[in-house]
CSV table of C-alpha atoms in Angstrom, one decimal:
chain,number,residue,atom,x,y,z
Y,1,MET,CA,0.0,0.0,0.0
Y,2,PRO,CA,1.2,3.5,-0.7
Y,3,ASP,CA,2.1,5.8,2.2
Y,4,MET,CA,-0.7,8.2,3.3
Y,5,VAL,CA,1.4,10.0,6.0
Y,6,LYS,CA,5.2,10.1,6.4
Y,7,VAL,CA,6.7,11.9,9.3
Y,8,GLU,CA,10.4,12.4,9.5
Y,9,ASN,CA,12.4,13.8,12.4
Y,10,LEU,CA,9.5,15.8,13.7
Y,11,LYS,CA,10.2,18.1,16.6
Y,12,LYS,CA,7.9,20.6,18.3
Y,13,ASN,CA,8.8,23.1,21.0
Y,14,PHE,CA,6.6,25.4,22.9
Y,15,GLY,CA,9.1,28.0,24.1
Y,16,ASP,CA,11.7,26.0,26.0
Y,17,LEU,CA,9.5,23.0,26.4
Y,18,GLU,CA,10.3,20.2,23.9
Y,19,VAL,CA,7.1,18.3,23.4
Y,20,LEU,CA,8.1,16.2,20.4
Y,21,LYS,CA,11.6,14.9,20.2
Y,22,ASP,CA,12.5,13.5,16.8
Y,23,ILE,CA,9.4,11.5,15.8
Y,24,SER,CA,9.6,9.5,12.6
Y,25,LEU,CA,6.6,7.4,11.4
Y,26,THR,CA,4.9,6.1,8.3
Y,27,VAL,CA,1.2,5.4,8.0
Y,28,LYS,CA,0.0,3.4,5.0
Y,29,GLU,CA,-3.1,4.2,3.0
Y,30,GLY,CA,-6.1,2.6,4.7
Y,31,GLU,CA,-4.2,1.8,7.9
Y,32,LYS,CA,-5.8,2.2,11.3
Y,33,LEU,CA,-3.2,3.6,13.7
Y,34,VAL,CA,-3.9,4.1,17.4
Y,35,ILE,CA,-1.7,6.2,19.5
Y,36,ILE,CA,-1.7,5.6,23.3
Y,37,GLY,CA,0.3,7.0,26.1
Y,38,PRO,CA,0.0,9.1,29.3
Y,39,SER,CA,-1.2,12.7,29.4
Y,40,GLY,CA,1.5,15.1,28.4
Y,41,SER,CA,3.3,12.5,26.3
Y,42,GLY,CA,2.9,14.6,23.1
Y,43,LYS,CA,0.2,12.5,21.4
Y,44,SER,CA,-2.3,15.4,20.7
Y,45,THR,CA,0.5,17.7,19.6
Y,46,PHE,CA,1.8,15.1,17.2
Y,47,ILE,CA,-1.6,14.5,15.6
Y,48,ARG,CA,-2.2,18.3,15.4
Y,49,CYS,CA,1.1,18.7,13.6
Y,50,ILE,CA,0.0,16.3,10.9
Y,51,ASN,CA,-2.6,18.8,9.7
Y,52,TYR,CA,-0.6,21.8,10.7
Y,53,LEU,CA,-2.9,23.0,13.5
Y,54,GLU,CA,0.5,23.1,15.3
Y,55,GLU,CA,3.5,24.2,13.2
Y,56,PRO,CA,6.4,21.8,13.6
Y,57,THR,CA,9.6,23.3,14.9
Y,58,SER,CA,11.6,21.1,12.6
Y,59,GLY,CA,11.3,17.9,10.5
Y,60,THR,CA,8.9,17.1,7.6
Y,61,ILE,CA,5.4,15.8,7.3
Y,62,THR,CA,4.3,14.4,3.9
Y,63,VAL,CA,0.6,13.6,3.2
Y,64,ALA,CA,-0.2,11.6,0.1
Y,65,GLY,CA,3.2,12.3,-1.4
Y,66,THR,CA,3.1,16.1,-0.9
Y,67,GLN,CA,5.0,17.8,1.9
Y,68,VAL,CA,2.8,19.9,4.2
Y,69,THR,CA,4.2,23.4,4.6
Y,70,LYS,CA,3.1,26.7,6.1
Y,71,LYS,CA,2.2,27.8,2.6
Y,72,ASN,CA,0.1,24.8,1.4
Y,73,HIS,CA,-1.3,23.4,4.6
Y,74,LEU,CA,-4.9,24.8,4.1
Y,75,GLU,CA,-5.0,23.4,0.6
Y,76,MET,CA,-3.7,20.0,1.9
Y,77,ALA,CA,-6.3,20.0,4.7
Y,78,LYS,CA,-9.1,20.7,2.1
Y,79,LYS,CA,-7.9,17.8,0.0
Y,80,TYR,CA,-6.7,15.1,2.4
Y,81,SER,CA,-7.5,15.3,6.0
Y,82,SER,CA,-10.3,16.1,8.4
Y,83,MET,CA,-10.2,16.0,12.2
Y,84,VAL,CA,-12.5,15.0,15.1
Y,85,PHE,CA,-11.6,16.9,18.3
Y,86,GLN,CA,-12.2,16.2,22.0
Y,87,GLN,CA,-14.6,19.1,22.2
Y,88,PHE,CA,-16.8,18.5,19.2
Y,89,ASN,CA,-16.2,22.1,17.8
Y,90,LEU,CA,-19.6,22.4,16.3
Y,91,TYR,CA,-21.0,25.8,15.4
Y,92,PRO,CA,-23.7,26.4,18.0
Y,93,HIS,CA,-25.7,28.9,15.8
Y,94,LEU,CA,-25.9,26.4,12.9
Y,95,THR,CA,-28.2,23.4,12.6
Y,96,VAL,CA,-26.6,19.9,12.4
Y,97,LEU,CA,-27.1,19.9,8.7
Y,98,GLU,CA,-25.6,23.4,8.3
Y,99,ASN,CA,-22.6,22.3,10.3
Y,100,LEU,CA,-22.1,19.4,8.0
Y,101,THR,CA,-22.5,21.3,4.7
Y,102,LEU,CA,-20.4,24.3,5.6
Y,103,ALA,CA,-16.9,23.0,4.6
Y,104,PRO,CA,-18.0,21.1,1.5
Y,105,ILE,CA,-19.9,24.2,0.1
Y,106,LYS,CA,-17.5,27.0,1.2
Y,107,LEU,CA,-14.1,25.2,1.0
Y,108,GLN,CA,-14.6,22.5,-1.5
Y,109,HIS,CA,-17.2,24.3,-3.7
Y,110,VAL,CA,-19.6,21.3,-3.8
Y,111,PRO,CA,-23.0,22.4,-5.1
Y,112,LYS,CA,-25.4,22.9,-2.2
Y,113,GLU,CA,-27.9,20.2,-3.3
Y,114,GLU,CA,-25.1,17.6,-3.5
Y,115,ALA,CA,-23.6,18.7,-0.2
Y,116,VAL,CA,-27.0,18.3,1.6
Y,117,LYS,CA,-27.6,14.9,0.1
Y,118,ASN,CA,-24.1,13.8,1.2
Y,119,ALA,CA,-24.6,15.2,4.7
Y,120,ILE,CA,-27.9,13.4,5.2
Y,121,SER,CA,-26.2,10.1,4.1
Y,122,CYS,CA,-23.3,10.8,6.5
Y,123,LEU,CA,-25.8,11.5,9.3
Y,124,GLU,CA,-27.5,8.2,8.5
Y,125,ARG,CA,-24.2,6.4,8.9
Y,126,VAL,CA,-23.8,7.7,12.4
Y,127,GLY,CA,-27.5,7.0,13.3
Y,128,LEU,CA,-28.6,10.7,13.5
Y,129,LYS,CA,-30.5,11.4,10.3
Y,130,ASP,CA,-33.5,12.5,12.3
Y,131,LYS,CA,-31.4,15.3,14.0
Y,132,ALA,CA,-30.5,17.2,10.8
Y,133,GLY,CA,-32.6,20.2,11.8
Y,134,ASN,CA,-31.5,20.3,15.4
Y,135,TYR,CA,-29.0,22.7,16.9
Y,136,PRO,CA,-26.0,21.2,18.8
Y,137,ILE,CA,-27.3,22.4,22.2
Y,138,GLN,CA,-30.3,20.1,21.7
Y,139,LEU,CA,-28.1,17.0,21.4
Y,140,SER,CA,-26.3,14.9,24.0
Y,141,GLY,CA,-22.5,14.9,24.1
Y,142,GLY,CA,-22.4,11.5,22.4
Y,143,GLN,CA,-24.7,12.7,19.7
Y,144,GLN,CA,-22.6,15.9,19.2
Y,145,GLN,CA,-19.5,13.8,18.8
Y,146,ARG,CA,-21.2,11.5,16.3
Y,147,VAL,CA,-22.2,14.7,14.3
Y,148,ALA,CA,-18.6,15.8,14.4
Y,149,ILE,CA,-17.6,12.4,12.9
Y,150,ALA,CA,-20.3,12.8,10.3
Y,151,ARG,CA,-18.9,16.2,9.5
Y,152,ALA,CA,-15.4,14.7,9.0
Y,153,LEU,CA,-16.9,12.1,6.6
Y,154,CYS,CA,-18.7,14.8,4.6
Y,155,THR,CA,-15.5,16.2,3.2
Y,156,LYS,CA,-14.8,12.7,1.7
Y,157,GLN,CA,-11.2,12.9,2.6
Y,158,PRO,CA,-9.0,9.8,2.7
Y,159,LEU,CA,-7.5,10.6,6.2
Y,160,ILE,CA,-9.3,11.2,9.4
Y,161,LEU,CA,-7.5,12.3,12.6
Y,162,PHE,CA,-9.2,11.6,15.9
Y,163,ASP,CA,-7.9,13.5,19.0
Y,164,GLU,CA,-9.2,11.7,22.0
Y,165,PRO,CA,-12.8,11.8,20.6
Y,166,THR,CA,-14.4,10.2,23.7
Y,167,SER,CA,-12.5,11.9,26.5
Y,168,ALA,CA,-15.0,14.7,27.0
Y,169,LEU,CA,-18.0,12.3,27.1
Y,170,ASP,CA,-19.9,10.8,30.0
Y,171,PRO,CA,-19.0,7.1,30.3
Y,172,GLU,CA,-22.3,5.8,29.0
Y,173,MET,CA,-22.0,7.9,25.9
Y,174,VAL,CA,-18.5,6.7,25.0
Y,175,GLN,CA,-19.7,3.4,23.5
Y,176,GLU,CA,-22.1,5.0,21.0
Y,177,VAL,CA,-19.2,7.0,19.6
Y,178,LEU,CA,-16.8,4.1,19.6
Y,179,ASN,CA,-19.4,2.0,17.7
Y,180,VAL,CA,-19.5,4.5,14.9
Y,181,MET,CA,-15.7,4.5,14.8
Y,182,VAL,CA,-15.5,0.7,14.7
Y,183,GLU,CA,-17.9,0.8,11.7
Y,184,LEU,CA,-15.7,3.4,10.0
Y,185,ALA,CA,-12.6,1.3,10.5
Y,186,LYS,CA,-14.1,-1.3,8.2
Y,187,GLU,CA,-13.7,1.2,5.3
Y,188,ASN,CA,-10.7,2.2,3.3
Y,189,ILE,CA,-10.2,5.4,5.3
Y,190,THR,CA,-6.8,6.0,6.9
Y,191,MET,CA,-7.5,6.6,10.6
Y,192,ILE,CA,-5.0,8.0,13.1
Y,193,CYS,CA,-6.6,8.0,16.5
Y,194,VAL,CA,-5.3,9.2,19.9
Y,195,THR,CA,-7.3,7.5,22.5
Y,196,HIS,CA,-7.4,6.0,26.0
Y,197,GLU,CA,-10.0,3.4,24.9
Y,198,MET,CA,-7.9,0.2,25.0
Y,199,GLY,CA,-10.8,-2.0,23.9
Y,200,PHE,CA,-11.2,0.1,20.8
Y,201,ALA,CA,-7.4,-0.1,20.1
Y,202,ARG,CA,-7.5,-3.9,20.5
Y,203,GLN,CA,-10.5,-4.2,18.2
Y,204,VAL,CA,-9.7,-1.7,15.4
Y,205,ALA,CA,-6.0,-0.9,15.2
Y,206,ASP,CA,-3.7,-2.4,12.6
Y,207,ARG,CA,-0.9,-0.9,14.7
Y,208,VAL,CA,-0.6,0.7,18.0
Y,209,ILE,CA,2.1,3.1,19.1
Y,210,PHE,CA,3.0,4.1,22.6
Y,211,MET,CA,4.3,7.6,23.2
Y,212,ASP,CA,5.9,9.0,26.3
Y,213,GLY,CA,8.0,12.1,27.0
Y,214,GLY,CA,7.8,13.2,23.3
Y,215,TYR,CA,9.1,9.9,21.9
Y,216,ILE,CA,7.6,6.8,20.3
Y,217,LEU,CA,8.8,4.2,22.8
Y,218,GLU,CA,7.1,1.1,21.3
Y,219,GLU,CA,5.0,0.1,18.3
Y,220,GLY,CA,3.4,-3.1,17.2
Y,221,THR,CA,0.2,-5.0,16.6
Y,222,PRO,CA,-2.6,-4.9,19.2
Y,223,GLU,CA,-1.7,-8.5,20.1
Y,224,HIS,CA,2.0,-7.5,20.8
Y,225,PHE,CA,0.9,-4.5,22.8
Y,226,PHE,CA,-1.7,-6.1,25.1
Y,227,GLU,CA,-0.1,-9.5,25.5
Y,228,ALA,CA,3.6,-9.0,25.2
Y,229,PRO,CA,4.8,-5.4,25.5
Y,230,GLU,CA,8.6,-5.1,25.6
Y,231,HIS,CA,9.3,-1.6,27.0
Y,232,GLU,CA,9.1,-1.3,30.8
Y,233,ARG,CA,7.4,2.1,30.4
Y,234,THR,CA,4.7,0.5,28.2
Y,235,LYS,CA,4.2,-2.3,30.7
Y,236,ALA,CA,3.8,0.1,33.6
Y,237,PHE,CA,1.3,2.3,31.6
Y,238,LEU,CA,-0.8,-0.7,30.6
Y,239,SER,CA,-0.8,-2.2,34.0
Y,240,LYS,CA,-2.5,0.9,35.3
Y,241,ILE,CA,-5.0,1.1,32.6
Y,242,LEU,CA,-6.0,-2.5,32.1
Y,243,HIS,CA,-7.6,-3.7,35.3
């Protein structure tokens, strides 16, 4: 499979704080990559660098064969990647349908009729077709996050980045969002997902990477990770999480 994302010697500093320390990683087209690790390990910063929400201090990021730069990152985001955030980031003054059609119409210049049809179909995929006319405030957290996933699907991009998409949800709402992501994982979309949901990682990931202190300390299949991790830090982390 061709490479969808190639990261080489990525470093990111916030002032004197070095958050990412020389990260190199390749993600194949259609691969489901799950990133785990303790808070503060650099996972979210890493995923935000891929679509240039954070500007790398040094190193290169290539998406679908084109290097992402300060100059072209908006164009690249329009073409290749969409993101699902912790906090939904839906526009409160727009209906669910309007939230979903905004980027396709404004950024990708999709005709309105086509954008609406596609949005309804994406809402159907996340089980929320009947909420198209609602405003975000009328939805539960789990429903808002499912709308956010539908919004990411609406742009029809080959890469979706998930930054801890269930961490802001009440425990009973987590599963409804994970179910949608599990279904998505069956498709030929490249998914890079930062999460603390180990059951999801085990079920969906082609590969899991463990980050700590700004480094990738270990990577492997879910079987390797959950049954025979090698690095002491990975073992310690998993022993706390897997009861």
